[in-house]
Short mmCIF file of C-alpha atoms in Angstrom, two decimals:
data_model
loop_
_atom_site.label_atom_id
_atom_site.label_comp_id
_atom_site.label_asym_id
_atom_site.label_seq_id
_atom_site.Cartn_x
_atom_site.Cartn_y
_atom_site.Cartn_z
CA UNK A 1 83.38 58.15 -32.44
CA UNK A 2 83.36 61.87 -32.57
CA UNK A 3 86.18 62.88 -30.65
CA UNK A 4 88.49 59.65 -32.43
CA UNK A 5 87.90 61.52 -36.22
CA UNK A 6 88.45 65.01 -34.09
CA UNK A 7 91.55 63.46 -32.24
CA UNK A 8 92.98 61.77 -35.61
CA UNK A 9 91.61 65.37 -37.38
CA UNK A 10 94.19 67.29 -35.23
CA UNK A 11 96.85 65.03 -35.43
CA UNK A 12 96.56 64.76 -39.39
CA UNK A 13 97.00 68.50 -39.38
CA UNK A 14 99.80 68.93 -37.24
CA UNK A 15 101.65 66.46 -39.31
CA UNK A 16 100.57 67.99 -42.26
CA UNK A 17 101.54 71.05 -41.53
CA UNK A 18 105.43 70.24 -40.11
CA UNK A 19 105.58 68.52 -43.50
CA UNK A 20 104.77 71.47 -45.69
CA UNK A 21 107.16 73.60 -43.07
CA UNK A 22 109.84 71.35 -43.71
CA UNK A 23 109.12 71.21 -47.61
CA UNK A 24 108.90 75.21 -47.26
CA UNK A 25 112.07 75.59 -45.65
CA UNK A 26 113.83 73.66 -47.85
CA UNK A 27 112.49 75.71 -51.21
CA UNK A 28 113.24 78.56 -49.83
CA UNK A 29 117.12 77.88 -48.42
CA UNK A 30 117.44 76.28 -52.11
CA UNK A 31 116.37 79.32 -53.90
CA UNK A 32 119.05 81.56 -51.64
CA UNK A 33 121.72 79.01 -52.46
CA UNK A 34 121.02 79.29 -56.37
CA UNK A 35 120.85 83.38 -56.10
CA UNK A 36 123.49 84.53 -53.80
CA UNK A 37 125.06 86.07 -57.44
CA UNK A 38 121.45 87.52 -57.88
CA UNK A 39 121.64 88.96 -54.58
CA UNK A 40 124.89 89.96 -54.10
CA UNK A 41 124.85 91.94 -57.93
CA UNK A 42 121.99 94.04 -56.23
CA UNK A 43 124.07 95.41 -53.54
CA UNK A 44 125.50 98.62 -54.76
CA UNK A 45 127.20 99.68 -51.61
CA UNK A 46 128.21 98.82 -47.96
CA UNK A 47 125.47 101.32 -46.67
CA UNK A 48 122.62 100.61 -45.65
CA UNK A 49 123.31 96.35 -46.00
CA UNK A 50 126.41 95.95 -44.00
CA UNK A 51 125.04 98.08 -41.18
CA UNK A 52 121.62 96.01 -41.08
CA UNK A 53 123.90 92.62 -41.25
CA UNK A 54 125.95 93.88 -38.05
CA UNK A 55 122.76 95.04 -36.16
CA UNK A 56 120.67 92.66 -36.85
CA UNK A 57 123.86 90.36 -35.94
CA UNK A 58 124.50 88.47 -39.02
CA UNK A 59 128.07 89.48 -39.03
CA UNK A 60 130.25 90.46 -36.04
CA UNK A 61 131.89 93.97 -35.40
CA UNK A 62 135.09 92.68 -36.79
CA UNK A 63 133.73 91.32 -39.65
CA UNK A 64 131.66 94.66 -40.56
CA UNK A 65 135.15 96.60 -40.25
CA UNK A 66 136.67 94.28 -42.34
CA UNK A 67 134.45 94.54 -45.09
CA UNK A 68 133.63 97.91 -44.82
CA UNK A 69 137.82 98.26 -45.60
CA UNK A 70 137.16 96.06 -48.72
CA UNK A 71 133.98 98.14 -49.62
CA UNK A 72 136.26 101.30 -50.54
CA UNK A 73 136.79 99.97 -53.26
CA UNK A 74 133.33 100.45 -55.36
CA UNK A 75 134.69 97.12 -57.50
CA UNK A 76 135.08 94.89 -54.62
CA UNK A 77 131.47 95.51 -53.20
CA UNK A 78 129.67 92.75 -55.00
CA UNK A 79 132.12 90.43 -54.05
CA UNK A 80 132.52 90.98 -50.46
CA UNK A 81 128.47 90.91 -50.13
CA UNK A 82 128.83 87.38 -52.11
CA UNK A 83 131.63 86.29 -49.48
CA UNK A 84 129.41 87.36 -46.95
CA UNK A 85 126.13 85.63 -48.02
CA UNK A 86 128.35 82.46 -48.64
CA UNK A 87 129.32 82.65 -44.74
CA UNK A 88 125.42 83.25 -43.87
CA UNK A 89 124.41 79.96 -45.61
CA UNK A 90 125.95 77.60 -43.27
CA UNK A 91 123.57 78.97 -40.64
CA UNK A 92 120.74 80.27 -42.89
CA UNK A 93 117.87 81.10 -40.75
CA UNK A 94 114.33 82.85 -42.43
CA UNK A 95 114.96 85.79 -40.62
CA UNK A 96 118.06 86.61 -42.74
CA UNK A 97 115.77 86.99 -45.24
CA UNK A 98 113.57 89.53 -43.61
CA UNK A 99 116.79 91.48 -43.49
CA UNK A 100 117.62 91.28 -47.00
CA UNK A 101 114.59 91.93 -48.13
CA UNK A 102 113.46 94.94 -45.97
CA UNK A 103 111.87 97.87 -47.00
CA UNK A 104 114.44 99.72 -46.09
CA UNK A 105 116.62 97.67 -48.79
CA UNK A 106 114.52 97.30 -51.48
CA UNK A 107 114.22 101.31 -51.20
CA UNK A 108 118.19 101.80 -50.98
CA UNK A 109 118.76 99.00 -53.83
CA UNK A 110 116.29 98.64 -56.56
CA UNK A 111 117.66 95.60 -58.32
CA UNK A 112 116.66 93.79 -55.36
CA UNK A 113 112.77 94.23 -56.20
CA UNK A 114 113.68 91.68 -59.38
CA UNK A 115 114.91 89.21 -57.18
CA UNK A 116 112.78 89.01 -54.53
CA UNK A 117 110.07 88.38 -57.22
CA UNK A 118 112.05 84.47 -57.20
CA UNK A 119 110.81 83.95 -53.81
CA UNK A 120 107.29 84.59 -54.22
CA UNK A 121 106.26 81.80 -55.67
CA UNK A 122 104.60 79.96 -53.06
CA UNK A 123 103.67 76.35 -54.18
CA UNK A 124 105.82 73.51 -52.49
CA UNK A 125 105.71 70.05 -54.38
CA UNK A 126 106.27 66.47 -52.73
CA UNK A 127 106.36 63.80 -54.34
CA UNK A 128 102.99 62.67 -55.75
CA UNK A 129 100.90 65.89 -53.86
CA UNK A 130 100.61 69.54 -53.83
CA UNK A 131 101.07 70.16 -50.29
CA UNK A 132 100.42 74.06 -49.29
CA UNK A 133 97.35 74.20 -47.26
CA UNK A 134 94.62 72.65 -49.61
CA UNK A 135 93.51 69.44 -50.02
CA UNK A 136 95.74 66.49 -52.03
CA UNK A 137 95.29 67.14 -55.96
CA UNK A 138 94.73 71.00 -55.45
CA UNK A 139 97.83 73.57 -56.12
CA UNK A 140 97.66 77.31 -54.40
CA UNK A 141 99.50 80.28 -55.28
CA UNK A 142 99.29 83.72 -53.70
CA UNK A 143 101.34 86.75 -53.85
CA UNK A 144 103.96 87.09 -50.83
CA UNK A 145 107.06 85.85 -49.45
CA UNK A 146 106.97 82.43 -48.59
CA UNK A 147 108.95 82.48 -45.31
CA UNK A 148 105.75 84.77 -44.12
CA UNK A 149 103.50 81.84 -45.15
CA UNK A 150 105.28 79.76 -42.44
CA UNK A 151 104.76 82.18 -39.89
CA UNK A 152 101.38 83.15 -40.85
CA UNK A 153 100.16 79.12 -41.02
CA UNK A 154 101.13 78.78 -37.05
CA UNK A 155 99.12 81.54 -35.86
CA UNK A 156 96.34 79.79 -37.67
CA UNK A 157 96.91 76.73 -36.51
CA UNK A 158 95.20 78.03 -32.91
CA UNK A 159 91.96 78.68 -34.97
CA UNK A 160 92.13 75.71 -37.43
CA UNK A 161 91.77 73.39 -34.31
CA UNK A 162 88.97 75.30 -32.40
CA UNK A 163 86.81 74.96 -35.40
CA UNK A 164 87.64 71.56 -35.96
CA UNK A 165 85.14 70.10 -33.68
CA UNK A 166 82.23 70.96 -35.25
CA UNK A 167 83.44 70.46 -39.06
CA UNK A 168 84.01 66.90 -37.59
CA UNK A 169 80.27 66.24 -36.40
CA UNK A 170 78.86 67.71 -38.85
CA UNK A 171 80.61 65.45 -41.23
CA UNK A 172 79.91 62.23 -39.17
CA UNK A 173 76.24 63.44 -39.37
CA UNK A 174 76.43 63.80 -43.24
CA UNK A 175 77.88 60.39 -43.49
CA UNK A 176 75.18 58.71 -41.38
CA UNK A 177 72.30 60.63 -43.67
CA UNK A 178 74.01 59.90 -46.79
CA UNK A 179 72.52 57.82 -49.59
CA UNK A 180 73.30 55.65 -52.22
CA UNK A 181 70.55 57.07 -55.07
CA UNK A 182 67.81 54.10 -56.16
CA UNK A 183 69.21 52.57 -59.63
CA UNK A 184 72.61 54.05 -59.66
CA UNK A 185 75.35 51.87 -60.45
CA UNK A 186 79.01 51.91 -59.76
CA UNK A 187 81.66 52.91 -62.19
CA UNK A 188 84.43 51.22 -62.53
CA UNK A 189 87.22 52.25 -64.99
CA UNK A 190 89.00 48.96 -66.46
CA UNK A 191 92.46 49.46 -67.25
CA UNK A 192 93.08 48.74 -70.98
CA UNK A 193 96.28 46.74 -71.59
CA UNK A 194 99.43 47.61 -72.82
CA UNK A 195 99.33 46.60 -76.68
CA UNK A 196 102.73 44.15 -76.82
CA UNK A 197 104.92 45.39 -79.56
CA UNK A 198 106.50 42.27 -82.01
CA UNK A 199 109.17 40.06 -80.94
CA UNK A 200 109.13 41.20 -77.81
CA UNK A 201 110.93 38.60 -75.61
CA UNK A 202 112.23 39.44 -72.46
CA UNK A 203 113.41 35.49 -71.87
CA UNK A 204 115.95 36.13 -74.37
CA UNK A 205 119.81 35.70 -73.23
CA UNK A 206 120.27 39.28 -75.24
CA UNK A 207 118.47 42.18 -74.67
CA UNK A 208 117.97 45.46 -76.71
CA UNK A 209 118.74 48.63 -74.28
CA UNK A 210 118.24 52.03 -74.80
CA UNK A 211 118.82 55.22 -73.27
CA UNK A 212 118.03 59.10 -74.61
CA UNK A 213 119.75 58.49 -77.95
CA UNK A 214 122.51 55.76 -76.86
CA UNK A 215 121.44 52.62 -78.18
CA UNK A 216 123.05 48.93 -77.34
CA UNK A 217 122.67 45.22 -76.59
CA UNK A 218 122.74 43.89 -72.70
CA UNK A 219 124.43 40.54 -72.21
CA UNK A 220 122.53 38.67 -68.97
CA UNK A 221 125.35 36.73 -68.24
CA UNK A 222 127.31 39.56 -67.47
CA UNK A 223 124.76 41.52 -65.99
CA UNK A 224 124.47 38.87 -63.29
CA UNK A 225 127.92 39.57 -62.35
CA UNK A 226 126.96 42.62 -60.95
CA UNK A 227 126.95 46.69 -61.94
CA UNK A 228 130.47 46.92 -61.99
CA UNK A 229 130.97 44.60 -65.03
CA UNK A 230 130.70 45.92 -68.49
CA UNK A 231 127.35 43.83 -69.58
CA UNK A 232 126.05 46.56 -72.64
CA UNK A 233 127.48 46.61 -75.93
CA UNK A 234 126.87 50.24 -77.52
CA UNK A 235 126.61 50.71 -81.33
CA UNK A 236 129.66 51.01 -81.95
CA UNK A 237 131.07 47.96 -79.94
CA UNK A 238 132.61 49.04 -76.91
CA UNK A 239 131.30 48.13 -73.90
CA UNK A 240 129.65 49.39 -70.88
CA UNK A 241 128.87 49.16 -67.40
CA UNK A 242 124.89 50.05 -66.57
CA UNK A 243 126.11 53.40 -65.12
CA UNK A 244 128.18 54.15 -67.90
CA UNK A 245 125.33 53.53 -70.16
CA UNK A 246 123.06 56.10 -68.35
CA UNK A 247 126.23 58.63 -68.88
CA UNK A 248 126.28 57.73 -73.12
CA UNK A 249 122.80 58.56 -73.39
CA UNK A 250 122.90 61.94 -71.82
CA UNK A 251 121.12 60.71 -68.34
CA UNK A 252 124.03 61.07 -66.05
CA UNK A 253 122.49 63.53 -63.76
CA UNK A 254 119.64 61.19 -62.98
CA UNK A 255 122.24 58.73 -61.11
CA UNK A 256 119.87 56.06 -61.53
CA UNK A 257 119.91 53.77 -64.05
CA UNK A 258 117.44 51.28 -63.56
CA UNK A 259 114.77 54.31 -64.51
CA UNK A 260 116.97 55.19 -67.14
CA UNK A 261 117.46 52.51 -68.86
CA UNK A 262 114.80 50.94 -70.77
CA UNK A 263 114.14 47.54 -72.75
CA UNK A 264 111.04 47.53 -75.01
CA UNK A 265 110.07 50.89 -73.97
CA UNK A 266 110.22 49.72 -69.57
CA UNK A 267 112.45 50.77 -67.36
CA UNK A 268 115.09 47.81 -65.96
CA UNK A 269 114.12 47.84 -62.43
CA UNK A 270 110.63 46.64 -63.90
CA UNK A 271 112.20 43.50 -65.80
CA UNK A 272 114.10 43.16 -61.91
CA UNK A 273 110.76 43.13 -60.45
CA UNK A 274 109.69 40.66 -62.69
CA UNK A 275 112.69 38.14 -62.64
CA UNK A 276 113.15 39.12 -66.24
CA UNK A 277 116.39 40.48 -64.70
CA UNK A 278 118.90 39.08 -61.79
CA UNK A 279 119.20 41.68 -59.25
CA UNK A 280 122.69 42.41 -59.83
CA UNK A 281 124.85 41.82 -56.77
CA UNK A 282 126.17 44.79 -54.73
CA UNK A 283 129.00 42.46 -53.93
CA UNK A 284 132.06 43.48 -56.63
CA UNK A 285 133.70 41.03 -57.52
CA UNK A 286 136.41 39.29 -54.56
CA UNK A 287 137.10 42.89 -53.66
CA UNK A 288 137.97 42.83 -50.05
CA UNK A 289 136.16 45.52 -47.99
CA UNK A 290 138.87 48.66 -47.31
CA UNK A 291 139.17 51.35 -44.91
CA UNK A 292 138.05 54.68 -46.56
CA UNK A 293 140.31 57.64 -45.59
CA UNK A 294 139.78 60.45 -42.64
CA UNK A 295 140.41 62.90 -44.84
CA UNK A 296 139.28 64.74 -48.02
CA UNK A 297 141.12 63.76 -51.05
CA UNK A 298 141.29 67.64 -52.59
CA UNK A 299 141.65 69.56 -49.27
CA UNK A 300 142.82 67.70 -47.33
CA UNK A 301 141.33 68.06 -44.29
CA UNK A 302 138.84 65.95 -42.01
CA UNK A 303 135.25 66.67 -40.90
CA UNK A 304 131.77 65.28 -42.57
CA UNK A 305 133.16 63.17 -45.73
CA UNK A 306 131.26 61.26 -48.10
CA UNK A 307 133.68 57.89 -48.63
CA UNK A 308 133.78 56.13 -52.16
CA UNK A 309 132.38 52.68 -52.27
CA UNK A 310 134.73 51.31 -54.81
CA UNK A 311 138.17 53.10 -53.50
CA UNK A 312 139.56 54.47 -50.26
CA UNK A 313 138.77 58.18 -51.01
CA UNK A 314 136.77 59.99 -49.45
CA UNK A 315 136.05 63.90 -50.13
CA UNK A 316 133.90 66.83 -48.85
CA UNK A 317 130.75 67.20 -50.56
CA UNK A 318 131.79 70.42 -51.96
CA UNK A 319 135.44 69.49 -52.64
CA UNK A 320 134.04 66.74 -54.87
CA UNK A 321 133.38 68.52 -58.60
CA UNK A 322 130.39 66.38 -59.39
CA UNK A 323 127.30 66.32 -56.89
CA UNK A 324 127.37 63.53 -54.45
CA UNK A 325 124.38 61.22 -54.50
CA UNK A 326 125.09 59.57 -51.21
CA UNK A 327 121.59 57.61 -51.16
CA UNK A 328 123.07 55.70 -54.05
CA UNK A 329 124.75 52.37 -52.96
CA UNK A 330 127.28 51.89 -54.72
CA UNK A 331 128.63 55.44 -55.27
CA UNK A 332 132.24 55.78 -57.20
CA UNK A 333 134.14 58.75 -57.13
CA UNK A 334 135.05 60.53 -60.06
CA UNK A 335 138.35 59.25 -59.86
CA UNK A 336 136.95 55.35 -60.21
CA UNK A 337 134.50 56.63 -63.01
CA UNK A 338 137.60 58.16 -65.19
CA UNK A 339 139.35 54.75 -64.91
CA UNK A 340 136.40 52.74 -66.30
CA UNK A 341 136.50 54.79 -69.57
CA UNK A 342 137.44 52.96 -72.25
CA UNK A 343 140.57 53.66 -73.67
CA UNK A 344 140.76 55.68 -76.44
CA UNK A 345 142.57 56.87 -79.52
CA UNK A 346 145.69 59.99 -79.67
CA UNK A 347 144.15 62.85 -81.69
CA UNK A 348 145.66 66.04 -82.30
CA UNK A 349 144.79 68.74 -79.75
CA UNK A 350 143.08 71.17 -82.36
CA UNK A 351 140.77 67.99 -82.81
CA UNK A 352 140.05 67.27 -79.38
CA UNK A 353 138.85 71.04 -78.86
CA UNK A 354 136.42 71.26 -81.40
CA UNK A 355 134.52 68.31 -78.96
CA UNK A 356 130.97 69.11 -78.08
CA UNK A 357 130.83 68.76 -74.00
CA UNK A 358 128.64 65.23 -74.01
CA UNK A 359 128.50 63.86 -70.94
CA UNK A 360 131.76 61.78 -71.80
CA UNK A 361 133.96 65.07 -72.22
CA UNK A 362 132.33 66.63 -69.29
CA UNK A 363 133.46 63.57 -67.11
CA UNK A 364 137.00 64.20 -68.49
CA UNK A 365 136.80 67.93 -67.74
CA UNK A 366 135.43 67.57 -64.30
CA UNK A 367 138.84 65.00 -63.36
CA UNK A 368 141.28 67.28 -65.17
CA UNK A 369 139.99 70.38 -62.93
CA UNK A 370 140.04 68.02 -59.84
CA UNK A 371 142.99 66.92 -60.52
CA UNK A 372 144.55 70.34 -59.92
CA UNK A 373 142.06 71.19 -56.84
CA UNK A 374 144.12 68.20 -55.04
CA UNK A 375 147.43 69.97 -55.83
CA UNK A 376 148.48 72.69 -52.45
CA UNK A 377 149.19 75.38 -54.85
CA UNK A 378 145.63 75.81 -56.26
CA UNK A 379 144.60 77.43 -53.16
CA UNK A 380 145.73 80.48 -54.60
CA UNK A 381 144.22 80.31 -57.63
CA UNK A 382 140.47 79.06 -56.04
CA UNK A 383 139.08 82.39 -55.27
CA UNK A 384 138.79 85.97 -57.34
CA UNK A 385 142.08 86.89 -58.07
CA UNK A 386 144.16 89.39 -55.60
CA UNK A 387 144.28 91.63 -58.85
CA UNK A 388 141.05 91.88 -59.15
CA UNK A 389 140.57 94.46 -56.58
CA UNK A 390 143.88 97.04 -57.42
CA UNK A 391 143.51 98.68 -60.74
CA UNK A 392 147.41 99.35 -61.35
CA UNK A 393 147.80 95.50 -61.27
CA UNK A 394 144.94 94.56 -63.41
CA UNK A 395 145.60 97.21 -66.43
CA UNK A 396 146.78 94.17 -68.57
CA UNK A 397 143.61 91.57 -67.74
CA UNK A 398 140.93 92.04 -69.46
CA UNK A 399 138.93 88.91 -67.85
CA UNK A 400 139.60 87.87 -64.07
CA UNK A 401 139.52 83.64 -63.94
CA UNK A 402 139.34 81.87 -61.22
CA UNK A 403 139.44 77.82 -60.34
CA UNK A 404 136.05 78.20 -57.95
CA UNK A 405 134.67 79.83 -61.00
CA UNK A 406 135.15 77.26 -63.55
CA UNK A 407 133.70 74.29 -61.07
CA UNK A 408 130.59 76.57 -60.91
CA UNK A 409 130.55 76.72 -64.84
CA UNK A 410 130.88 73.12 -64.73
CA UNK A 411 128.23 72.28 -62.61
CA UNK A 412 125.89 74.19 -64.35
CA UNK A 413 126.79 73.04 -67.80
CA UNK A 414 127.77 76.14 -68.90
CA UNK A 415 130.61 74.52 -71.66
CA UNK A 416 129.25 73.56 -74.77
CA UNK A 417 132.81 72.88 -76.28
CA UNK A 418 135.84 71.38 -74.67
CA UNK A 419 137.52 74.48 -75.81
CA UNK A 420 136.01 76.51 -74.05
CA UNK A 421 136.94 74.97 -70.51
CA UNK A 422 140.41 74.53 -71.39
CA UNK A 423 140.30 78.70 -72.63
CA UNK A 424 139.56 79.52 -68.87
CA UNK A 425 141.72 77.29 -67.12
CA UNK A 426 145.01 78.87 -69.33
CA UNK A 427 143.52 82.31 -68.69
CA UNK A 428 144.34 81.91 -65.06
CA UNK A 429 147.91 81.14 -65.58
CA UNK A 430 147.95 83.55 -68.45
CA UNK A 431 146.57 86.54 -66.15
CA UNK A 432 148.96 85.14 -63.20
CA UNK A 433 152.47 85.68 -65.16
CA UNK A 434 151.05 88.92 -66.46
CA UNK A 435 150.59 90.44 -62.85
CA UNK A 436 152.88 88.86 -60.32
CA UNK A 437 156.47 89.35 -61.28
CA UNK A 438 157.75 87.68 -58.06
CA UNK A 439 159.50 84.80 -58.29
CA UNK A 440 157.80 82.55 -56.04
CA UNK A 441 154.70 83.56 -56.77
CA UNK A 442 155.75 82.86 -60.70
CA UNK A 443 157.12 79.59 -59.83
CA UNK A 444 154.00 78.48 -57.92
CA UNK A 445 152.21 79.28 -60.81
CA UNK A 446 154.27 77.38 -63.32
CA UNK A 447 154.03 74.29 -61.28
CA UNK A 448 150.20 74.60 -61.14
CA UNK A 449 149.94 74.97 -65.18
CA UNK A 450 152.46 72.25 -65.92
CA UNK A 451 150.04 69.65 -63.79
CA UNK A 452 146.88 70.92 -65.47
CA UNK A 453 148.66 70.49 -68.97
CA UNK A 454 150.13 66.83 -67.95
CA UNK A 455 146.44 65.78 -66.78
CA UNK A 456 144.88 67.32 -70.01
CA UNK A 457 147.03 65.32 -72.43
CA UNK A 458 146.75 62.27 -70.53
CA UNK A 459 142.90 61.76 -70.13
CA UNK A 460 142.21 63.59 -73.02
CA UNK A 461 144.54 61.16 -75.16
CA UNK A 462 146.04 64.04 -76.77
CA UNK A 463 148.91 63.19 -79.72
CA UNK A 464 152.33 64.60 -78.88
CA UNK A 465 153.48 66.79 -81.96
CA UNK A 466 156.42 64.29 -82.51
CA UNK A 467 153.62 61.31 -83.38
CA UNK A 468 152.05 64.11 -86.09
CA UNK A 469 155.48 64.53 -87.96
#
């Protein structure tokens, strides 16, 4: 009996332990992909970090002459480091770290001593559990890097499971002494039930819905017809799907509206589970099954693509502006989602502008800047600007703009106004015809502005000047 609870002991651990590797590995490649800027700010000059890259063999000996060129120029340091941690990520490895961070680094660059202080924290959550070495329930932190944890945890593994043995006989010896005291009696904590508000019918053909602040009415019949049909009445009478709903109420990160959505205070996929609901259909309608393309929508180009369930596109996952949840069946690109908006009244432009960015407007922003990702030209206009990095070009811009830069913005909800997105995009055509004189490079320009201007007036309903007058 011994050696079963020592054999199922050891096995428990080892699993235990991949797990919290895993769950380890993935913190810390997540925190790298959220600081590269951090990092890359840090990095003052080529020496020592570009030589440590090349020995350690991050980066070839081509690539360390070519950036070493670019790092003459004391501006252009910062964002050849970024290029090059951007290049690193696709095969990020804890050992880069080590190389980052070495002493030898954090002597040469003292900004770096703030932001290694983000990867210290060494508590790993999943799901339900703390899971960092101690038992379930219990949280640990200690000072240190956390890819050293990893590497420290499988040199004790060795000693974990020599002194396994005896912690498991003497525990099978506890268990056989152990005794129920004379006259004790067992708890047991009864679960008080949930007090049921008034008029709370869940029978009823109508249903109230809410969700954050959106508030509405969901019609059964419709819901039955599946997720795709506009089954919710809002407030102000106009109607949406379930998803859409979860976007009105400010939830449309969460990509899951079942959760999100709530009747009497529970969640949908409760009423579901209890046949309150029909489990709406993932069959849409009579729509017969189509052949998603072999290539991205923006780019272009083939390779791993995540394909729309309710169109033929398909795109890269970082081509697409919004994150794709591909666990989510169905998933709609955002070209799908901009076509089941309801349509919507011309305003004036100055009106339009003055919008706060609610998750409505956001949607609308992230097509419109999409929209001109898919057009050839905005390859150009994607990374820092070629001005950027020669001072007799870049007398007359006073801020650089870039296309990659305003997705990023986006993506971190870093708009509060719709102004304030469509101030960045005409900065980058502004700063373009203020530094290139040449004529193709003007013309390519031109066409790239005149498509972002058409897109912005169409899904933003704006009102031509001749309807004001």
């Amino acid at each position: 009996m011994a050696g079963k609870d020592k054999g199922s002991s050891s096995r428990s651990t080892t699993e235990d332990e991949s797990k919290e590797e895993s769950a380890e590995y993935g913190l810390i490649f997540k925190r790298f992909k959220k600081n590269k800027v951090e990092i890359a700010s840090a990095i003052t000059k080529p020496f020592p970090f570009l030589m440590s890259l090349r020995d350690h063999d991050f980066i070839s000996e081509e690539k360390f002459q070519i950036s070493r060129k670019k790092c003459e120029n004391p501006d252009a340091v910062r964002n050849e480091v970024y290029d090059i941690l951007c290049d690193l990520q696709k095969d990020f490895s804890l050992s880069l770290l080590e190389v980052i961070f070495s002493p030898t680094h954090l002597k040469a660059y003292p900004d770096l001593n703030e932001t290694v202080k983000i990867f210290r924290d060494d508590t790993v959550e999943t799901g339900n559990n703390t899971t960092v070495g101690k038992s379930q329930g219990k949280r640990r932190k200690e000072k240190g890097l956390t890819w050293s944890k990893a590497k420290q945890r499988k040199a004790q593994t060795a000693q974990a499971k020599n002194n396994s043995r005896a912690r498991g006989q003497a525990a099978v010896k506890r268990r056989k002494t152990k005794k129920k005291p004379e006259g004790s009696a067992k708890t047991v904590k009864r679960r008080v039930p949930r007090k049921q508000e008034q008029n709370e019918d869940f029978s009823a053909a109508l249903l109230p819905v809410t969700c954050g602040d959106a508030k509405g009415v969901l019609y059964k019949d419709k819901f039955k017809q599946g997720i795709s049909v506009k089954s919710i009445q809002s407030e102000d009478g106009d109607w949406h799907t379930p998803p859409e709903f979860e976007i009105l109420g400010g939830h449309g990160g969460w990509k899951n509206w079942k959760l999100s959505l709530r009747c009497y205070n529970r969640p949908l996929k409760l009423l579901i589970q209890r046949n309150f609901l029909p489990y709406p259909p993932r069959t849409y309608g009579k729509r017969k099954k189509m052949q998603n393309s072999d290539e991205c929508e923006v780019c272009r180009k083939g390779g791993t693509l995540f394909s729309c369930d309710t169109c033929s596109r398909a795109f890269h996952e970082e081509c697409h502006i919004q994150t794709v949840e591909a666990e989510k069946t169905p998933w709609s690109c955002i070209f799908c989602r901009i076509q089941s908006l309801e349509s919507q009244q011309s305003l004036p432009e100055s009106e339009i502008l003055q919008r706060e960015m609610v998750p409505q407007e956001q949607l609308k922003c992230e097509f419109v800047l999409l929209s001109v990702y898919c057009c050839s030209e905005s390859s150009f206009f994607s990374k820092i600007p070629y001005y950027y990095y020669f001072r007799e070009t870049s007398m007359g811009v006073k801020k650089p703009m870039w296309l990659d830069l305003i997705k990023k913005k986006l993506r971190e909800r870093g708009y509060t106004h719709v102004e304030e997105f469509v101030q960045d995009m005409r900065l980058i055509f502004h700063n373009h015809r203020s530094t290139f004189k040449d004529l193709n490079f003007g013309q390519m320009g031109l066409k790239l502005e005149s498509e972002f201007e058409k897109n912005f007036k169409e899904v933003f309903a704006i009102q031509d000047t001749n309807e004001n007058s």
